[in-house]
Amino acid sequence: MSNYLSADTRKITTARLLEMKRKEEKISMITSYDFSMARLADAAMVDAILVGDSAANVMAGHATTLPITLDQMIYHAQCVVRGVQRAFVVVDLPFGTYQGDSIEALKSAVRVMKETGADCLKMEGGAEIRESVERILSAGIPVMAHLGLTPQSINKFGSYGVRAQGEAEARKLREDALLLESLGCCALVLEKIPASLAEEVSKTLSIPVIGIGAGRKVDGQVLVLQDMLGITQGFSPKFLRRYANLGEEIKDAINRYVSDVKTLDFPNESEQY
Ligand code: KIV
């Protein structure tokens, strides 16, 4: 079993993420939505924890990320922040809380930062959300951008397939990435795009580029925790590596418990007062 434990236990900041990019030290990011998992991820020395709006899928069972509310994201982020000492905590601004109205966007952003103690916000989109990104950045709130497959736009895309395979979409992605960096975003997530395009963007930008389904030639990787632990059922995209099969282990443990209760094996004499 390989084991990576960094000796550096200092809190990860935007400056540290930039330094990691400069030193070509890869950034590890994972999602978490609750205190227990965030505490384990932090103890395992993950560099960044994303309180993703994927909570809508893996926590609440919705088919898309669209239904999750700002209040629900704030609740998840509060739980995560309580479990974290070192990792950089990023919170997704949910669908409908920042697109279109930059004043509303700033209000949403300020609520998340004030009520959770997170380090950064993540926002999906490029030029079309420029005003919101600028206003939030002007309040001193770090923003991680997100391009490529942006799940909040699933109804526009029509599928969760690979994005930016054609020249027009790839060109827009390149332009958006440069724009978001020039506005002052501290990092960029690229989801499900060709590895060659992700590599090119990562080489062009000086901010860290964190990929999911974007190949290895970027500055870091992010996965959804329940997916990589094998808890999510019926979801196995090519980019997903499963590091455990906890879904089966959890089912088996609960099934053994049920059996022990039914057969009066649990509790035994040493497990009672
Ligand atoms: O919400 C999420 O989990 C995400 C990651 C897939 C990057 O945005």
XYZ file of N, CA and C and ligand atoms in Angstrom:
827
model
N 0.844 -1.198 0.000
C 0.000 0.000 0.000
C 0.881 1.250 0.000
N 0.698 2.122 -1.001
C 1.508 3.339 -1.000
C 0.859 4.358 -0.069
N 1.680 5.250 0.434
C 1.190 6.195 1.418
C 1.879 7.533 1.214
N 1.102 8.575 0.930
C 1.705 9.900 0.800
C 1.321 10.725 2.008
N 2.303 11.114 2.799
C 2.016 12.009 3.906
C 2.970 13.188 3.820
N 2.420 14.376 3.593
C 3.270 15.558 3.518
C 3.661 15.962 4.934
N 4.898 16.434 5.075
C 5.345 16.912 6.387
C 4.786 18.313 6.628
N 4.301 18.937 5.560
C 3.855 20.320 5.654
C 2.401 20.375 6.111
N 2.193 20.710 7.371
C 0.830 20.688 7.912
C 0.195 22.084 7.946
N 0.880 23.073 7.312
C 0.297 24.422 7.294
C -1.003 24.435 6.502
N -1.924 25.295 6.924
C -3.192 25.478 6.209
C -2.915 25.847 4.741
N -3.621 25.203 3.833
C -3.440 25.509 2.404
C -4.219 26.783 2.059
N -3.540 27.678 1.373
C -4.119 28.972 0.994
C -4.030 29.138 -0.529
N -4.590 30.223 -1.030
C -4.472 30.488 -2.477
C -2.998 30.643 -2.852
N -2.223 31.281 -1.968
C -0.790 31.482 -2.253
C -0.074 30.138 -2.348
N -0.438 29.215 -1.467
C 0.200 27.887 -1.473
C -0.171 27.124 -2.756
N -1.409 27.274 -3.208
C -1.818 26.592 -4.445
C -1.004 27.114 -5.637
N -0.807 28.440 -5.651
C 0.002 29.048 -6.726
C 1.436 28.545 -6.669
N 1.946 28.454 -5.425
C 3.322 27.969 -5.233
C 3.445 26.522 -5.723
N 2.393 25.723 -5.451
C 2.415 24.331 -5.903
C 2.490 24.275 -7.433
N 1.722 25.144 -8.082
C 1.779 25.177 -9.549
C 3.192 25.538 -9.996
N 3.748 26.585 -9.375
C 5.094 27.036 -9.763
C 6.131 25.932 -9.585
N 5.975 25.162 -8.484
C 6.965 24.115 -8.191
C 6.622 22.777 -8.836
N 5.548 22.782 -9.630
C 5.085 21.562 -10.315
C 4.750 20.448 -9.339
N 4.208 20.851 -8.176
C 3.741 19.871 -7.184
C 2.238 19.699 -7.433
N 1.807 18.481 -7.733
C 0.408 18.272 -8.123
C -0.548 18.532 -6.945
N -1.713 19.076 -7.276
C -2.724 19.421 -6.264
C -3.789 18.325 -6.239
N -4.092 17.823 -5.039
C -5.160 16.814 -4.921
C -6.392 17.490 -4.327
N -7.534 17.279 -4.976
C -8.786 17.847 -4.453
C -9.838 16.739 -4.466
N -10.704 16.752 -3.475
C -11.756 15.738 -3.391
C -13.008 16.441 -2.864
N -14.170 15.918 -3.206
C -15.381 16.552 -2.659
C -15.671 15.984 -1.266
N -16.344 16.755 -0.459
C -16.929 16.270 0.804
C -18.142 17.140 1.080
N -19.078 16.566 1.815
C -20.314 17.299 2.087
C -20.684 17.265 3.572
N -19.874 16.534 4.357
C -20.216 16.385 5.771
C -18.951 16.355 6.626
N -19.162 16.513 7.929
C -18.064 16.612 8.895
C -17.189 15.358 8.915
N -17.787 14.172 9.005
C -17.010 12.936 9.178
C -16.081 12.678 7.987
N -16.613 12.801 6.790
C -15.806 12.540 5.584
C -14.751 13.632 5.396
N -15.116 14.880 5.701
C -14.149 15.979 5.549
C -12.984 15.777 6.514
N -13.296 15.313 7.732
C -12.232 15.096 8.715
C -11.274 14.005 8.236
N -11.838 12.931 7.649
C -10.999 11.841 7.122
C -10.161 12.339 5.941
N -10.787 13.098 5.037
C -10.056 13.590 3.857
C -8.926 14.517 4.292
N -9.195 15.364 5.273
C -8.169 16.299 5.757
C -7.026 15.524 6.414
N -7.373 14.507 7.193
C -6.337 13.701 7.860
C -5.508 12.938 6.833
N -6.120 12.630 5.672
C -5.401 11.917 4.605
C -4.568 12.882 3.750
N -4.501 14.144 4.169
C -3.623 15.158 3.560
C -4.051 15.600 2.163
N -5.350 15.540 1.873
C -5.797 16.083 0.590
C -5.567 17.607 0.637
N -5.185 18.192 -0.495
C -4.844 19.618 -0.482
C -6.078 20.515 -0.448
N -7.122 20.100 -1.153
C -8.320 20.945 -1.219
C -9.564 20.077 -1.119
N -10.572 20.600 -0.442
C -11.856 19.901 -0.342
C -12.898 20.778 -1.017
N -13.614 20.180 -1.959
C -14.673 20.900 -2.666
C -16.024 20.481 -2.098
N -16.735 21.455 -1.526
C -18.124 21.204 -1.156
C -18.901 21.439 -2.446
N -18.975 20.396 -3.252
C -19.532 20.518 -4.598
C -21.055 20.519 -4.567
N -21.637 21.141 -5.598
C -23.092 21.047 -5.713
C -23.479 19.646 -6.193
N -22.460 18.783 -6.420
C -22.730 17.358 -6.644
C -23.386 16.749 -5.401
N -23.423 17.493 -4.307
C -24.205 17.081 -3.134
C -25.659 16.821 -3.546
N -26.121 17.585 -4.541
C -27.498 17.384 -5.034
C -27.684 15.955 -5.527
N -26.635 15.397 -6.167
C -26.700 14.021 -6.675
C -26.416 13.020 -5.559
N -25.211 13.120 -4.970
C -24.768 12.031 -4.088
C -25.372 12.089 -2.688
N -25.755 13.258 -2.226
C -26.358 13.358 -0.900
C -27.885 13.322 -0.969
N -28.443 14.034 -1.978
C -29.901 14.194 -2.000
C -30.595 13.310 -3.025
N -29.823 12.679 -3.940
C -30.432 11.756 -4.897
C -31.107 12.416 -6.084
N -30.802 13.710 -6.330
C -31.376 14.367 -7.516
C -30.637 13.907 -8.783
N -31.304 14.001 -9.917
C -30.691 13.589 -11.186
C -29.683 14.620 -11.683
N -29.843 15.879 -11.308
C -28.911 16.931 -11.734
C -28.517 17.759 -10.501
N -27.583 18.713 -10.731
C -27.161 19.571 -9.609
C -28.073 20.794 -9.453
N -29.027 20.947 -10.346
C -29.820 22.184 -10.356
C -30.671 22.437 -9.104
N -31.258 21.406 -8.485
C -32.183 21.717 -7.389
C -31.541 22.209 -6.086
N -30.254 21.994 -5.880
C -29.705 22.324 -4.550
C -29.755 23.839 -4.320
N -30.082 24.225 -3.083
C -30.275 25.643 -2.774
C -29.038 26.221 -2.078
N -29.022 27.538 -1.974
C -27.913 28.206 -1.281
C -27.899 27.793 0.192
N -29.066 27.734 0.816
C -29.129 27.326 2.230
C -28.571 25.915 2.409
N -28.906 25.022 1.481
C -28.413 23.637 1.601
C -26.894 23.589 1.411
N -26.366 24.366 0.461
C -24.908 24.401 0.255
C -24.220 24.969 1.498
N -24.839 25.969 2.098
C -24.253 26.564 3.305
C -24.224 25.532 4.429
N -25.292 24.765 4.572
C -25.333 23.714 5.605
C -24.202 22.695 5.377
N -24.064 22.210 4.133
C -22.996 21.233 3.847
C -21.621 21.843 4.123
N -21.436 23.094 3.716
C -20.124 23.734 3.888
C -19.797 23.931 5.372
N -20.799 24.276 6.167
C -20.555 24.434 7.609
C -20.090 23.115 8.216
N -20.728 22.018 7.811
C -20.360 20.696 8.337
C -18.913 20.365 7.957
N -18.552 20.639 6.701
C -17.200 20.326 6.202
C -16.160 21.174 6.931
N -16.394 22.473 7.018
C -15.397 23.377 7.619
C -15.092 22.948 9.057
N -16.086 22.448 9.778
C -15.851 21.986 11.162
C -14.883 20.808 11.217
N -14.760 20.069 10.117
C -13.901 18.886 10.125
C -12.508 19.118 9.556
N -12.233 20.354 9.114
C -10.993 20.588 8.361
C -10.042 21.533 9.093
N -8.754 21.127 9.131
C -7.746 22.025 9.694
C -6.788 22.532 8.624
N -6.426 21.643 7.689
C -5.356 21.974 6.735
C -5.852 22.285 5.321
N -6.779 21.501 4.833
C -7.155 21.605 3.413
C -7.800 22.964 3.094
N -7.681 23.347 1.833
C -8.300 24.559 1.299
C -9.754 24.196 0.980
N -10.709 24.904 1.586
C -12.120 24.516 1.397
C -12.802 25.437 0.368
N -13.296 24.801 -0.676
C -13.956 25.515 -1.786
C -15.430 25.131 -1.788
N -16.301 26.105 -1.984
C -17.746 25.836 -1.986
C -18.347 26.250 -3.326
N -19.136 25.363 -3.918
C -19.829 25.702 -5.161
C -20.948 26.695 -4.899
N -21.005 27.771 -5.688
C -22.219 28.592 -5.683
C -23.244 27.828 -6.518
N -24.429 27.554 -5.964
C -25.384 26.720 -6.706
C -26.079 27.463 -7.845
N -26.659 26.679 -8.721
C -27.395 27.186 -9.886
C -28.425 28.238 -9.461
N -28.435 29.349 -10.181
C -29.461 30.381 -9.940
C -29.079 31.404 -8.896
N -27.877 31.296 -8.331
C -27.524 32.251 -7.269
C -26.464 33.243 -7.723
N -26.010 33.150 -8.985
C -24.975 34.093 -9.437
C -25.065 34.437 -10.918
N -25.862 33.684 -11.688
C -25.928 33.963 -13.130
C -26.900 35.124 -13.351
N -26.501 36.084 -14.138
C -27.485 37.119 -14.518
C -27.446 38.379 -13.696
N -27.331 38.272 -12.385
C -27.414 39.463 -11.545
C -26.211 39.478 -10.596
N -25.278 40.393 -10.877
C -24.019 40.362 -10.125
C -24.192 40.831 -8.681
N -25.217 41.646 -8.423
C -25.447 42.088 -7.032
C -25.951 40.896 -6.220
N -26.883 40.146 -6.825
C -27.388 38.919 -6.191
C -26.227 37.936 -5.999
N -25.350 37.861 -6.980
C -24.187 36.960 -6.902
C -23.321 37.322 -5.705
N -23.067 38.617 -5.523
C -22.229 39.036 -4.396
C -22.916 38.703 -3.077
N -24.246 38.908 -3.026
C -24.988 38.577 -1.793
C -24.843 37.088 -1.484
N -24.976 36.235 -2.517
C -24.840 34.788 -2.309
C -23.439 34.468 -1.804
N -22.447 35.094 -2.437
C -21.054 34.815 -2.088
C -20.760 35.237 -0.656
N -21.234 36.420 -0.288
C -20.973 36.923 1.067
C -21.634 36.010 2.101
N -22.840 35.543 1.798
C -23.512 34.624 2.737
C -22.669 33.371 2.959
N -22.177 32.777 1.875
C -21.390 31.544 2.019
C -20.140 31.816 2.858
N -19.435 32.900 2.543
C -18.176 33.170 3.251
C -18.435 33.499 4.724
N -19.447 34.316 5.004
C -19.756 34.705 6.389
C -20.257 33.535 7.218
N -21.132 32.715 6.626
C -21.835 31.699 7.417
C -21.100 30.366 7.495
N -20.049 30.185 6.652
C -19.387 28.872 6.662
C -17.925 28.908 7.079
N -17.240 30.011 6.809
C -15.795 30.041 7.087
C -14.984 29.321 6.015
N -15.565 29.115 4.832
C -14.829 28.477 3.731
C -13.759 29.436 3.195
N -12.862 28.892 2.347
C -11.741 29.687 1.844
C -11.994 30.289 0.470
N -12.948 29.737 -0.272
C -13.043 30.090 -1.699
C -14.396 29.635 -2.247
N -14.832 30.244 -3.328
C -16.066 29.825 -4.008
C -15.719 29.279 -5.384
N -16.548 28.386 -5.885
C -16.369 27.914 -7.271
C -17.606 28.320 -8.077
N -17.364 28.780 -9.310
C -18.460 29.233 -10.174
C -18.279 28.656 -11.569
N -19.361 28.179 -12.161
C -19.314 27.577 -13.493
C -19.565 28.635 -14.567
N -18.691 28.643 -15.584
C -18.937 29.526 -16.723
C -17.794 30.476 -17.009
N -17.867 31.125 -18.188
C -16.816 32.034 -18.622
C -17.334 33.445 -18.786
N -17.226 33.977 -20.015
C -17.565 35.381 -20.279
C -18.968 35.747 -19.813
N -19.889 34.769 -19.898
C -21.280 35.090 -19.547
C -21.474 35.402 -18.055
N -20.536 35.005 -17.197
C -20.682 35.337 -15.766
C -19.596 36.333 -15.319
N -18.985 36.994 -16.279
C -17.870 37.911 -16.004
C -18.199 38.937 -14.911
N -19.377 39.581 -15.038
C -19.716 40.651 -14.096
C -19.825 40.112 -12.662
N -20.427 38.934 -12.527
C -20.568 38.337 -11.189
C -19.208 37.973 -10.612
N -18.354 37.391 -11.453
C -17.010 37.006 -10.981
C -16.260 38.261 -10.526
N -16.320 39.320 -11.350
C -15.597 40.556 -11.008
C -16.085 41.133 -9.692
N -17.412 41.165 -9.511
C -17.960 41.782 -8.300
C -17.570 40.981 -7.059
N -17.610 39.662 -7.183
C -17.252 38.811 -6.041
C -15.762 38.959 -5.721
N -14.936 38.966 -6.769
C -13.494 39.142 -6.548
C -13.205 40.504 -5.921
N -13.986 41.521 -6.310
C -13.731 42.870 -5.795
C -14.016 42.960 -4.298
N -14.774 41.982 -3.782
C -15.048 41.958 -2.336
C -13.967 41.166 -1.591
N -12.935 40.746 -2.312
C -11.839 40.008 -1.652
C -12.139 38.540 -1.458
N -13.085 38.025 -2.216
C -13.444 36.605 -2.090
C -12.766 35.823 -3.219
N -11.931 34.820 -2.883
C -11.290 34.039 -3.947
C -12.313 33.226 -4.740
N -12.086 33.161 -6.046
C -12.988 32.408 -6.934
C -12.193 31.368 -7.716
N -12.666 30.125 -7.667
C -12.147 29.052 -8.519
C -13.135 28.951 -9.683
N -12.627 29.046 -10.903
C -13.511 28.983 -12.073
C -13.724 27.523 -12.487
N -14.694 27.277 -13.344
C -15.021 25.904 -13.776
C -15.511 25.971 -15.220
N -14.774 25.324 -16.128
C -15.130 25.309 -17.555
C -15.149 23.873 -18.075
N -15.623 23.722 -19.315
C -15.727 22.387 -19.911
C -17.130 21.869 -19.663
N -17.234 20.655 -19.135
C -18.555 20.160 -18.759
C -18.954 20.847 -17.450
N -19.877 21.770 -17.557
C -20.347 22.496 -16.371
C -21.763 21.982 -16.087
N -21.903 21.099 -15.082
C -23.172 20.382 -14.913
C -24.403 21.275 -14.695
N -24.193 22.527 -14.238
C -25.356 23.403 -14.073
C -25.976 23.768 -15.434
N -25.228 23.533 -16.524
C -25.745 23.826 -17.874
C -26.200 22.563 -18.590
N -26.499 21.508 -17.853
C -26.827 20.224 -18.477
C -28.009 20.338 -19.444
N -28.954 21.223 -19.121
C -30.119 21.338 -20.009
C -29.769 21.994 -21.338
N -28.697 22.798 -21.331
C -28.215 23.367 -22.602
C -27.430 22.298 -23.370
N -26.566 21.541 -22.656
C -25.717 20.539 -23.317
C -26.530 19.328 -23.796
N -27.480 18.902 -22.988
C -28.307 17.742 -23.357
C -27.707 16.397 -22.975
N -26.417 16.380 -22.589
C -25.813 15.116 -22.133
C -24.570 15.445 -21.318
N -24.065 14.420 -20.595
C -22.849 14.616 -19.802
C -21.607 14.180 -20.597
N -21.691 14.252 -21.928
C -20.567 13.840 -22.789
C -19.395 14.812 -22.722
N -18.297 14.404 -23.363
C -17.063 15.214 -23.399
C -17.334 16.547 -24.110
N -16.836 17.640 -23.543
C -17.033 18.978 -24.122
C -15.787 19.426 -24.895
N -15.962 20.487 -25.663
C -14.875 21.187 -26.359
C -14.082 20.278 -27.294
N -14.784 19.374 -27.952
C -14.086 18.514 -28.921
C -13.985 19.220 -30.275
N -14.944 20.108 -30.534
C -14.929 20.871 -31.789
C -14.117 22.146 -31.611
N -13.663 22.724 -32.735
C -12.763 23.893 -32.677
C -13.446 25.118 -32.066
N -14.730 25.345 -32.385
C -15.391 26.557 -31.881
C -15.489 26.521 -30.349
N -15.888 25.382 -29.806
C -16.030 25.293 -28.342
C -14.661 25.317 -27.660
N -13.669 24.700 -28.308
C -12.317 24.716 -27.741
C -11.774 26.142 -27.716
N -12.050 26.910 -28.786
C -11.576 28.303 -28.840
C -12.215 29.123 -27.729
N -13.531 28.924 -27.544
C -14.221 29.685 -26.481
C -13.644 29.312 -25.104
N -13.365 28.032 -24.935
C -12.811 27.601 -23.636
C -11.450 28.260 -23.384
N -10.592 28.296 -24.416
C -9.274 28.951 -24.278
C -9.458 30.423 -23.900
N -10.388 31.097 -24.611
C -10.604 32.536 -24.359
C -11.152 32.751 -22.945
N -12.112 31.896 -22.550
C -12.692 32.022 -21.206
C -11.637 31.806 -20.129
N -10.762 30.812 -20.341
C -9.729 30.512 -19.349
C -8.817 31.727 -19.159
N -8.416 32.349 -20.270
C -7.544 33.537 -20.188
C -8.266 34.697 -19.504
N -9.555 34.853 -19.850
C -10.348 35.930 -19.248
C -10.443 35.733 -17.721
N -10.783 34.508 -17.306
C -10.986 34.242 -15.877
C -9.680 34.448 -15.106
N -8.562 34.064 -15.725
C -7.274 34.316 -15.066
C -7.025 35.810 -14.963
N -7.308 36.544 -16.053
C -7.026 37.993 -16.042
C -7.916 38.718 -15.033
N -9.125 38.183 -14.778
C -10.003 38.823 -13.787
C -9.465 38.627 -12.375
N -8.704 37.540 -12.178
C -8.126 37.302 -10.845
C -8.564 36.012 -10.184
N -9.188 35.089 -10.929
C -9.559 33.790 -10.333
C -8.293 33.086 -9.850
N -8.425 32.333 -8.758
C -7.227 31.743 -8.147
C -6.911 30.364 -8.713
N -7.841 29.750 -9.407
C -7.626 28.412 -9.981
C -8.760 28.145 -10.952
N -8.584 27.091 -11.737
C -9.596 26.741 -12.738
C -9.804 25.234 -12.735
N -11.067 24.806 -12.661
C -11.404 23.389 -12.836
C -11.781 23.173 -14.296
N -11.217 22.148 -14.909
C -11.600 21.763 -16.273
C -12.204 20.375 -16.204
N -13.465 20.262 -16.621
C -14.161 18.972 -16.498
C -14.429 18.375 -17.873
N -14.047 17.119 -18.012
C -14.388 16.283 -19.164
C -14.144 16.970 -20.502
N -12.885 17.283 -20.765
C -12.492 17.839 -22.070
C -11.288 17.039 -22.562
N -10.939 17.139 -23.849
C -9.772 16.398 -24.344
C -8.511 16.754 -23.553
N -7.702 15.723 -23.272
C -6.490 15.911 -22.458
C -5.531 16.911 -23.110
N -5.469 16.906 -24.455
C -4.521 17.808 -25.137
C -4.919 19.272 -24.917
N -6.223 19.544 -24.919
C -6.694 20.920 -24.701
C -6.424 21.348 -23.250
N -6.677 20.419 -22.308
C -6.438 20.727 -20.891
C -4.951 21.007 -20.661
N -4.104 20.231 -21.305
C -2.654 20.434 -21.169
C -2.264 21.816 -21.686
N -2.820 22.165 -22.842
C -2.497 23.471 -23.439
C -2.923 24.616 -22.513
N -4.147 24.509 -21.951
C -4.649 25.578 -21.067
C -3.782 25.654 -19.815
N -3.443 24.506 -19.280
C -2.632 24.476 -18.061
C -1.257 25.098 -18.294
N -0.705 24.877 -19.484
C 0.615 25.461 -19.808
C 0.513 26.970 -20.026
N -0.645 27.414 -20.552
C -0.810 28.842 -20.854
C -1.032 29.672 -19.592
N -1.779 29.102 -18.636
C -2.158 29.880 -17.448
C -1.094 29.793 -16.362
N -1.012 30.839 -15.539
C -0.125 30.729 -14.365
C -0.891 30.313 -13.119
N -2.240 30.322 -13.172
C -3.000 29.801 -12.030
C -3.155 28.285 -12.198
N -3.343 27.543 -11.058
C -3.471 26.096 -11.160
C -4.725 25.660 -11.918
N -4.563 24.648 -12.744
C -5.675 24.040 -13.473
C -5.894 22.644 -12.902
N -7.091 22.418 -12.378
C -7.404 21.148 -11.720
C -8.400 20.404 -12.602
N -8.064 19.180 -12.957
C -8.876 18.462 -13.925
C -9.727 17.363 -13.325
N -10.838 17.098 -14.008
C -11.641 15.894 -13.735
C -12.040 15.386 -15.124
N -11.479 14.250 -15.499
C -11.684 13.777 -16.868
C -11.001 14.691 -17.868
N -9.850 15.261 -17.478
C -9.123 16.191 -18.357
C -7.663 15.751 -18.515
N -7.385 14.503 -18.230
C -6.034 13.970 -18.428
C -5.087 14.316 -17.307
N -3.809 13.879 -17.492
C -2.844 14.007 -16.399
C -1.966 15.238 -16.495
N -1.996 15.940 -17.650
C -1.045 17.048 -17.840
C -1.652 18.376 -17.407
N -2.264 18.345 -16.243
C -2.786 19.562 -15.627
C -2.131 19.652 -14.243
N -2.531 20.662 -13.446
C -1.793 20.890 -12.197
C -2.362 20.133 -11.005
N -3.512 19.504 -11.185
C -4.086 18.746 -10.084
C -5.300 17.982 -10.558
N -5.852 17.187 -9.664
C -7.016 16.349 -10.001
C -8.078 16.508 -8.929
N -9.339 16.364 -9.350
C -10.447 16.333 -8.391
C -11.354 15.161 -8.739
N -11.843 14.474 -7.709
C -12.845 13.420 -7.905
C -13.938 13.598 -6.862
N -15.103 13.080 -7.177
C -16.211 13.060 -6.202
C -15.947 11.896 -5.247
N -15.947 12.192 -3.951
C -15.547 11.217 -2.932
C -16.324 9.899 -3.026
N -17.642 10.007 -3.108
C -18.472 8.792 -3.144
C -18.206 7.962 -4.400
N -17.795 8.619 -5.497
C -17.466 7.885 -6.724
C -16.172 7.103 -6.535
N -15.129 7.772 -6.008
C -13.823 7.093 -5.908
C -13.801 6.060 -4.784
N -14.737 6.178 -3.843
C -14.809 5.175 -2.771
C -15.705 3.990 -3.147
N -16.342 4.060 -4.326
C -17.194 2.954 -4.757
C -18.528 2.916 -4.034
N -18.984 4.075 -3.580
C -20.299 4.140 -2.904
C -21.390 4.450 -3.938
N -21.072 5.325 -4.899
C -22.042 5.670 -5.947
C -22.378 4.425 -6.772
N -23.644 4.226 -7.054
C -24.069 3.054 -7.830
C -24.310 3.453 -9.281
N -23.906 2.584 -10.198
C -24.249 2.754 -11.614
C -23.621 3.954 -12.287
N -22.433 4.384 -11.856
C -21.762 5.517 -12.486
C -20.293 5.151 -12.662
N -19.894 4.858 -13.905
C -18.486 4.484 -14.081
C -17.888 5.085 -15.352
N -17.768 6.426 -15.389
C -17.131 7.048 -16.552
C -15.670 6.621 -16.635
N -15.113 6.746 -17.839
C -13.740 6.333 -18.115
C -12.716 6.985 -17.171
N -12.976 8.265 -16.790
C -11.971 8.984 -15.995
C -11.958 8.564 -14.523
N -12.960 7.795 -14.099
C -13.096 7.508 -12.666
C -12.263 6.297 -12.255
N -11.326 6.511 -11.335
C -10.627 5.368 -10.741
C -11.240 5.108 -9.370
N -11.634 3.845 -9.127
C -12.224 3.495 -7.830
C -11.117 3.024 -6.897
N -10.977 3.694 -5.763
C -9.928 3.370 -4.799
C -10.418 2.440 -3.701
N -11.716 2.159 -3.680
C -12.267 1.245 -2.674
C -13.611 0.767 -3.205
N -14.123 -0.264 -2.563
C -15.443 -0.761 -2.945
C -16.353 -0.680 -1.719
N -16.424 0.535 -1.169
C -17.122 0.701 0.109
C -18.609 0.418 0.013
N -19.181 0.599 -1.176
C -20.615 0.321 -1.335
C -20.907 -1.108 -0.910
N -20.128 -2.065 -1.435
C -20.331 -3.483 -1.106
C -19.996 -3.736 0.363
N -18.913 -3.093 0.853
C -18.507 -3.314 2.254
C -19.569 -2.804 3.219
N -20.154 -1.654 2.889
C -21.180 -1.079 3.771
C -22.420 -1.980 3.770
N -22.815 -2.422 2.574
C -23.992 -3.296 2.471
C -23.768 -4.576 3.277
N -22.567 -5.148 3.128
C -22.240 -6.394 3.823
C -22.262 -6.179 5.344
N -21.685 -5.081 5.818
C -21.646 -4.812 7.260
C -23.066 -4.658 7.812
N -23.902 -3.914 7.098
C -25.273 -3.696 7.575
C -26.041 -5.021 7.548
N -25.783 -5.815 6.506
C -26.459 -7.104 6.394
C -26.059 -8.051 7.539
N -24.775 -8.025 7.931
C -24.324 -8.863 9.055
C -24.956 -8.392 10.359
N -25.086 -7.080 10.526
C -25.742 -6.500 11.702
C -27.204 -6.959 11.770
N -27.895 -6.856 10.619
C -29.311 -7.262 10.573
C -29.428 -8.725 11.004
N -28.555 -9.547 10.468
C -28.582 -10.970 10.778
C -28.314 -11.211 12.270
N -27.332 -10.488 12.837
C -26.997 -10.657 14.261
C -28.164 -10.238 15.155
N -28.875 -9.168 14.744
C -30.044 -8.723 15.536
C -31.131 -9.798 15.486
N -31.404 -10.305 14.289
C -32.479 -11.298 14.112
C -32.190 -12.589 14.872
N -30.915 -12.964 14.935
C -30.566 -14.252 15.561
C -30.191 -14.102 17.039
N -30.373 -12.899 17.577
C -30.055 -12.593 18.979
C -28.566 -12.712 19.296
N -27.732 -12.666 18.272
C -26.283 -12.690 18.477
C -25.782 -11.335 18.980
N -26.499 -10.268 18.582
C -26.158 -8.906 19.027
C -27.334 -8.308 19.775
N -27.134 -7.682 20.942
C -25.871 -7.587 21.668
C -25.604 -8.830 22.511
N -24.336 -9.111 22.763
C -24.021 -10.232 23.660
C -23.807 -9.697 25.072
N -23.374 -10.540 25.991
C -23.293 -10.099 27.402
C -22.271 -9.003 27.614
N -21.179 -9.041 26.854
C -20.176 -7.991 27.049
C -20.575 -6.676 26.400
N -21.657 -6.689 25.655
C -22.110 -5.462 24.995
C -23.360 -4.891 25.686
N -23.580 -5.291 26.934
C -24.724 -4.731 27.678
C -24.270 -4.250 29.035
N -25.125 -3.459 29.709
C -24.805 -2.913 31.041
C -25.474 -3.729 32.128
O -19.815 19.593 -7.773
C -18.782 18.937 -7.997
O -18.527 17.873 -7.416
C -17.858 19.456 -9.001
C -16.702 18.593 -9.386
C -17.144 17.486 -10.245
C -15.596 19.374 -9.994
O -18.035 20.524 -9.491
